[in-house]
Amino acid sequence: MTGLPGGGGLADRVASLREQLGDAARAAGRDPGELTLIAVTKFHPASLVRELAALGIRDVGESRHQEAAAKHAELELDGPPAVRWHFIGQLQSNKARAVRRYADAVHSVDRVSLVSALEGSGDSSERDLDVFVQVNLTDDPGRGGVPREELGPVVERVLAAEGLRLRGLMAVAGLGADPARDFAAVRELRDRVVLPLAPEAGALSMGMSGDWREAVAQGATHLRIGTAITGNRPLAA
Ligand SMILES: *Cc1c(COP(=O)(O)O)cnc(C)c1O
């Protein structure tokens, strides 16, 4: 049984997705242990993060600072769940310091000025932040991400920054594009632009509810999956 359309609770959807991810990884000749499943909880209440943590989810994704900060603060009040917070949405530089306070990783780093804003203060009490540089695979600058030809300088700036640990690249497949082709292009950019500068930064954050299979086949290491786990999102407030 796949997909559990319309039925099944949260636990069933998590279990089913885990199983399908494992199968897809093995079918691609990959070790399922290489995959990090990030459950995207945007628009859902903080209580969902706690429910997911109880089901063994260790990574959650949020795309809006205000919302993420509020949920994080709410959960801190009575015993925070053991999850890592991944910030995956477009980020204004003036919110960068605040995001750094709760986020373990930012997947949407797409310009040098944002790297400067996220850079650590050199204070040894401050945690390092994991960073993915987002690539824009479309011609629409509104979609977020660095144009491919400008990737090198942004990667170099992250590597030179205090308190930032470059993990790899992030991308969202273009609307109406062939996701397999888009994800293959990201892998190729990683091999050609990132690995020569930073051999340890080979992670690929790509694949969402509708295209994670293609992403796994193309080497994704971090899957950002919302609706396939949570069901439909409540309408944005
Ligand atoms: C919302 C979102 C996701 C998850 O999308 P689903 O289609 O619900 O799986 C993944 N990545 C980003 C950047 C998002 O904003």
PDB file of N, CA and C in Angstrom, residues 66-125:
ATOM      1  N   GLN A  66       8.838  34.589  11.636  1.00  0.00           N
ATOM      2  CA  GLN A  66       7.921  34.916  12.743  1.00  0.00           C
ATOM      3  C   GLN A  66       7.282  33.654  13.313  1.00  0.00           C
ATOM      4  N   GLU A  67       6.803  32.839  12.382  1.00  0.00           N
ATOM      5  CA  GLU A  67       6.100  31.616  12.762  1.00  0.00           C
ATOM      6  C   GLU A  67       7.045  30.627  13.449  1.00  0.00           C
ATOM      7  N   ALA A  68       8.218  30.460  12.884  1.00  0.00           N
ATOM      8  CA  ALA A  68       9.181  29.501  13.432  1.00  0.00           C
ATOM      9  C   ALA A  68       9.624  29.924  14.823  1.00  0.00           C
ATOM     10  N   ALA A  69       9.900  31.213  14.988  1.00  0.00           N
ATOM     11  CA  ALA A  69      10.374  31.712  16.283  1.00  0.00           C
ATOM     12  C   ALA A  69       9.302  31.506  17.346  1.00  0.00           C
ATOM     13  N   ALA A  70       8.051  31.760  16.986  1.00  0.00           N
ATOM     14  CA  ALA A  70       6.951  31.614  17.947  1.00  0.00           C
ATOM     15  C   ALA A  70       6.799  30.152  18.372  1.00  0.00           C
ATOM     16  N   LYS A  71       6.876  29.232  17.411  1.00  0.00           N
ATOM     17  CA  LYS A  71       6.732  27.804  17.750  1.00  0.00           C
ATOM     18  C   LYS A  71       7.894  27.332  18.606  1.00  0.00           C
ATOM     19  N   HIS A  72       9.090  27.760  18.224  1.00  0.00           N
ATOM     20  CA  HIS A  72      10.267  27.355  18.983  1.00  0.00           C
ATOM     21  C   HIS A  72      10.139  27.840  20.427  1.00  0.00           C
ATOM     22  N   ALA A  73       9.731  29.091  20.596  1.00  0.00           N
ATOM     23  CA  ALA A  73       9.598  29.669  21.940  1.00  0.00           C
ATOM     24  C   ALA A  73       8.517  28.933  22.726  1.00  0.00           C
ATOM     25  N   GLU A  74       7.409  28.630  22.066  1.00  0.00           N
ATOM     26  CA  GLU A  74       6.310  27.925  22.750  1.00  0.00           C
ATOM     27  C   GLU A  74       6.778  26.558  23.255  1.00  0.00           C
ATOM     28  N   LEU A  75       7.538  25.855  22.432  1.00  0.00           N
ATOM     29  CA  LEU A  75       7.987  24.504  22.808  1.00  0.00           C
ATOM     30  C   LEU A  75       9.075  24.545  23.881  1.00  0.00           C
ATOM     31  N   GLU A  76       9.824  25.640  23.912  1.00  0.00           N
ATOM     32  CA  GLU A  76      10.872  25.780  24.935  1.00  0.00           C
ATOM     33  C   GLU A  76      10.264  25.808  26.333  1.00  0.00           C
ATOM     34  N   LEU A  77       9.014  26.279  26.418  1.00  0.00           N
ATOM     35  CA  LEU A  77       8.407  26.517  27.727  1.00  0.00           C
ATOM     36  C   LEU A  77       8.311  25.255  28.574  1.00  0.00           C
ATOM     37  N   ASP A  78       7.852  24.148  27.957  1.00  0.00           N
ATOM     38  CA  ASP A  78       7.811  22.942  28.789  1.00  0.00           C
ATOM     39  C   ASP A  78       8.496  21.765  28.118  1.00  0.00           C
ATOM     40  N   GLY A  79       9.821  21.790  28.194  1.00  0.00           N
ATOM     41  CA  GLY A  79      10.607  20.654  27.727  1.00  0.00           C
ATOM     42  C   GLY A  79      10.604  20.546  26.217  1.00  0.00           C
ATOM     43  N   PRO A  80      11.541  21.225  25.558  1.00  0.00           N
ATOM     44  CA  PRO A  80      11.567  21.242  24.094  1.00  0.00           C
ATOM     45  C   PRO A  80      11.835  19.847  23.532  1.00  0.00           C
ATOM     46  N   PRO A  81      11.152  19.484  22.437  1.00  0.00           N
ATOM     47  CA  PRO A  81      11.424  18.199  21.794  1.00  0.00           C
ATOM     48  C   PRO A  81      12.818  18.217  21.170  1.00  0.00           C
ATOM     49  N   ALA A  82      13.418  17.022  21.065  1.00  0.00           N
ATOM     50  CA  ALA A  82      14.792  16.924  20.553  1.00  0.00           C
ATOM     51  C   ALA A  82      14.786  16.939  19.035  1.00  0.00           C
ATOM     52  N   VAL A  83      14.505  18.099  18.462  1.00  0.00           N
ATOM     53  CA  VAL A  83      14.544  18.215  17.000  1.00  0.00           C
ATOM     54  C   VAL A  83      15.507  19.326  16.597  1.00  0.00           C
ATOM     55  N   ARG A  84      16.052  19.172  15.409  1.00  0.00           N
ATOM     56  CA  ARG A  84      16.846  20.243  14.813  1.00  0.00           C
ATOM     57  C   ARG A  84      15.918  21.092  13.941  1.00  0.00           C
ATOM     58  N   TRP A  85      16.109  22.401  13.982  1.00  0.00           N
ATOM     59  CA  TRP A  85      15.260  23.329  13.215  1.00  0.00           C
ATOM     60  C   TRP A  85      16.006  23.763  11.953  1.00  0.00           C
ATOM     61  N   HIS A  86      15.359  23.505  10.812  1.00  0.00           N
ATOM     62  CA  HIS A  86      15.936  23.883   9.516  1.00  0.00           C
ATOM     63  C   HIS A  86      15.122  25.041   8.956  1.00  0.00           C
ATOM     64  N   PHE A  87      15.778  26.160   8.695  1.00  0.00           N
ATOM     65  CA  PHE A  87      15.082  27.295   8.086  1.00  0.00           C
ATOM     66  C   PHE A  87      15.218  27.162   6.567  1.00  0.00           C
ATOM     67  N   ILE A  88      14.067  27.084   5.862  1.00  0.00           N
ATOM     68  CA  ILE A  88      14.109  26.745   4.433  1.00  0.00           C
ATOM     69  C   ILE A  88      13.514  27.819   3.537  1.00  0.00           C
ATOM     70  N   GLY A  89      13.024  28.927   4.125  1.00  0.00           N
ATOM     71  CA  GLY A  89      12.359  29.944   3.307  1.00  0.00           C
ATOM     72  C   GLY A  89      13.257  31.122   2.988  1.00  0.00           C
ATOM     73  N   GLN A  90      12.780  32.000   2.137  1.00  0.00           N
ATOM     74  CA  GLN A  90      13.575  33.182   1.810  1.00  0.00           C
ATOM     75  C   GLN A  90      13.772  34.003   3.083  1.00  0.00           C
ATOM     76  N   LEU A  91      14.984  34.511   3.223  1.00  0.00           N
ATOM     77  CA  LEU A  91      15.356  35.146   4.490  1.00  0.00           C
ATOM     78  C   LEU A  91      15.885  36.557   4.255  1.00  0.00           C
ATOM     79  N   GLN A  92      15.254  37.524   4.926  1.00  0.00           N
ATOM     80  CA  GLN A  92      15.739  38.902   4.870  1.00  0.00           C
ATOM     81  C   GLN A  92      16.944  39.031   5.793  1.00  0.00           C
ATOM     82  N   SER A  93      17.915  39.811   5.369  1.00  0.00           N
ATOM     83  CA  SER A  93      19.145  39.932   6.163  1.00  0.00           C
ATOM     84  C   SER A  93      18.867  40.468   7.566  1.00  0.00           C
ATOM     85  N   ASN A  94      17.863  41.328   7.696  1.00  0.00           N
ATOM     86  CA  ASN A  94      17.612  41.907   9.026  1.00  0.00           C
ATOM     87  C   ASN A  94      16.984  40.908  10.007  1.00  0.00           C
ATOM     88  N   LYS A  95      16.607  39.727   9.503  1.00  0.00           N
ATOM     89  CA  LYS A  95      16.080  38.688  10.403  1.00  0.00           C
ATOM     90  C   LYS A  95      17.130  37.624  10.697  1.00  0.00           C
ATOM     91  N   ALA A  96      18.296  37.749  10.078  1.00  0.00           N
ATOM     92  CA  ALA A  96      19.279  36.658  10.130  1.00  0.00           C
ATOM     93  C   ALA A  96      19.752  36.364  11.554  1.00  0.00           C
ATOM     94  N   ARG A  97      20.053  37.407  12.322  1.00  0.00           N
ATOM     95  CA  ARG A  97      20.543  37.167  13.695  1.00  0.00           C
ATOM     96  C   ARG A  97      19.496  36.437  14.518  1.00  0.00           C
ATOM     97  N   ALA A  98      18.245  36.823  14.323  1.00  0.00           N
ATOM     98  CA  ALA A  98      17.161  36.221  15.099  1.00  0.00           C
ATOM     99  C   ALA A  98      16.971  34.751  14.706  1.00  0.00           C
ATOM    100  N   VAL A  99      17.085  34.447  13.438  1.00  0.00           N
ATOM    101  CA  VAL A  99      16.932  33.062  12.975  1.00  0.00           C
ATOM    102  C   VAL A  99      18.048  32.203  13.559  1.00  0.00           C
ATOM    103  N   ARG A 100      19.218  32.792  13.637  1.00  0.00           N
ATOM    104  CA  ARG A 100      20.367  32.062  14.160  1.00  0.00           C
ATOM    105  C   ARG A 100      20.141  31.571  15.592  1.00  0.00           C
ATOM    106  N   ARG A 101      19.274  32.275  16.331  1.00  0.00           N
ATOM    107  CA  ARG A 101      19.061  31.908  17.734  1.00  0.00           C
ATOM    108  C   ARG A 101      18.381  30.559  17.886  1.00  0.00           C
ATOM    109  N   TYR A 102      17.531  30.163  16.936  1.00  0.00           N
ATOM    110  CA  TYR A 102      16.854  28.867  17.096  1.00  0.00           C
ATOM    111  C   TYR A 102      17.193  27.862  15.992  1.00  0.00           C
ATOM    112  N   ALA A 103      17.706  28.346  14.876  1.00  0.00           N
ATOM    113  CA  ALA A 103      17.919  27.429  13.761  1.00  0.00           C
ATOM    114  C   ALA A 103      19.255  26.693  13.886  1.00  0.00           C
ATOM    115  N   ASP A 104      19.237  25.424  13.525  1.00  0.00           N
ATOM    116  CA  ASP A 104      20.465  24.636  13.442  1.00  0.00           C
ATOM    117  C   ASP A 104      21.047  24.703  12.039  1.00  0.00           C
ATOM    118  N   ALA A 105      20.161  24.949  11.063  1.00  0.00           N
ATOM    119  CA  ALA A 105      20.601  25.007   9.663  1.00  0.00           C
ATOM    120  C   ALA A 105      19.754  26.010   8.904  1.00  0.00           C
ATOM    121  N   VAL A 106      20.371  26.692   7.948  1.00  0.00           N
ATOM    122  CA  VAL A 106      19.644  27.555   7.012  1.00  0.00           C
ATOM    123  C   VAL A 106      19.909  27.020   5.609  1.00  0.00           C
ATOM    124  N   HIS A 107      18.828  26.697   4.885  1.00  0.00           N
ATOM    125  CA  HIS A 107      18.959  26.083   3.554  1.00  0.00           C
ATOM    126  C   HIS A 107      18.850  27.099   2.429  1.00  0.00           C
ATOM    127  N   SER A 108      18.555  28.346   2.771  1.00  0.00           N
ATOM    128  CA  SER A 108      18.166  29.316   1.751  1.00  0.00           C
ATOM    129  C   SER A 108      19.166  30.461   1.639  1.00  0.00           C
ATOM    130  N   VAL A 109      20.433  30.174   1.820  1.00  0.00           N
ATOM    131  CA  VAL A 109      21.451  31.217   1.713  1.00  0.00           C
ATOM    132  C   VAL A 109      21.702  31.493   0.233  1.00  0.00           C
ATOM    133  N   ASP A 110      21.411  32.715  -0.195  1.00  0.00           N
ATOM    134  CA  ASP A 110      21.445  32.966  -1.636  1.00  0.00           C
ATOM    135  C   ASP A 110      22.115  34.281  -2.025  1.00  0.00           C
ATOM    136  N   ARG A 111      22.855  34.889  -1.104  1.00  0.00           N
ATOM    137  CA  ARG A 111      23.596  36.094  -1.489  1.00  0.00           C
ATOM    138  C   ARG A 111      24.657  36.384  -0.439  1.00  0.00           C
ATOM    139  N   VAL A 112      25.680  37.093  -0.895  1.00  0.00           N
ATOM    140  CA  VAL A 112      26.824  37.380  -0.027  1.00  0.00           C
ATOM    141  C   VAL A 112      26.382  38.207   1.183  1.00  0.00           C
ATOM    142  N   SER A 113      25.463  39.149   0.973  1.00  0.00           N
ATOM    143  CA  SER A 113      25.050  40.007   2.101  1.00  0.00           C
ATOM    144  C   SER A 113      24.361  39.178   3.189  1.00  0.00           C
ATOM    145  N   LEU A 114      23.664  38.120   2.803  1.00  0.00           N
ATOM    146  CA  LEU A 114      23.018  37.270   3.813  1.00  0.00           C
ATOM    147  C   LEU A 114      24.059  36.440   4.573  1.00  0.00           C
ATOM    148  N   VAL A 115      25.117  36.041   3.886  1.00  0.00           N
ATOM    149  CA  VAL A 115      26.202  35.325   4.581  1.00  0.00           C
ATOM    150  C   VAL A 115      26.785  36.230   5.658  1.00  0.00           C
ATOM    151  N   SER A 116      27.016  37.484   5.312  1.00  0.00           N
ATOM    152  CA  SER A 116      27.576  38.423   6.298  1.00  0.00           C
ATOM    153  C   SER A 116      26.637  38.582   7.478  1.00  0.00           C
ATOM    154  N   ALA A 117      25.338  38.624   7.198  1.00  0.00           N
ATOM    155  CA  ALA A 117      24.364  38.822   8.277  1.00  0.00           C
ATOM    156  C   ALA A 117      24.274  37.594   9.191  1.00  0.00           C
ATOM    157  N   LEU A 118      24.526  36.413   8.636  1.00  0.00           N
ATOM    158  CA  LEU A 118      24.435  35.178   9.422  1.00  0.00           C
ATOM    159  C   LEU A 118      25.735  34.839  10.138  1.00  0.00           C
ATOM    160  N   GLU A 119      26.795  35.469   9.709  1.00  0.00           N
ATOM    161  CA  GLU A 119      28.120  35.123  10.211  1.00  0.00           C
ATOM    162  C   GLU A 119      28.173  35.230  11.730  1.00  0.00           C
ATOM    163  N   GLY A 120      28.892  34.300  12.352  1.00  0.00           N
ATOM    164  CA  GLY A 120      29.001  34.301  13.808  1.00  0.00           C
ATOM    165  C   GLY A 120      29.764  35.515  14.301  1.00  0.00           C
ATOM    166  N   SER A 121      29.615  35.787  15.589  1.00  0.00           N
ATOM    167  CA  SER A 121      30.278  36.951  16.168  1.00  0.00           C
ATOM    168  C   SER A 121      31.676  36.595  16.661  1.00  0.00           C
ATOM    169  N   GLY A 122      32.029  35.288  16.593  1.00  0.00           N
ATOM    170  CA  GLY A 122      33.320  34.870  17.113  1.00  0.00           C
ATOM    171  C   GLY A 122      33.238  34.499  18.584  1.00  0.00           C
ATOM    172  N   ASP A 123      32.074  34.717  19.184  1.00  0.00           N
ATOM    173  CA  ASP A 123      31.824  34.359  20.580  1.00  0.00           C
ATOM    174  C   ASP A 123      31.776  32.833  20.692  1.00  0.00           C
ATOM    175  N   SER A 124      32.594  32.278  21.590  1.00  0.00           N
ATOM    176  CA  SER A 124      32.716  30.817  21.623  1.00  0.00           C
ATOM    177  C   SER A 124      31.453  30.139  22.160  1.00  0.00           C
ATOM    178  N   SER A 125      30.549  30.888  22.778  1.00  0.00           N
ATOM    179  CA  SER A 125      29.313  30.282  23.284  1.00  0.00           C
ATOM    180  C   SER A 125      28.298  30.096  22.157  1.00  0.00           C
TER     181      SER A 125
END
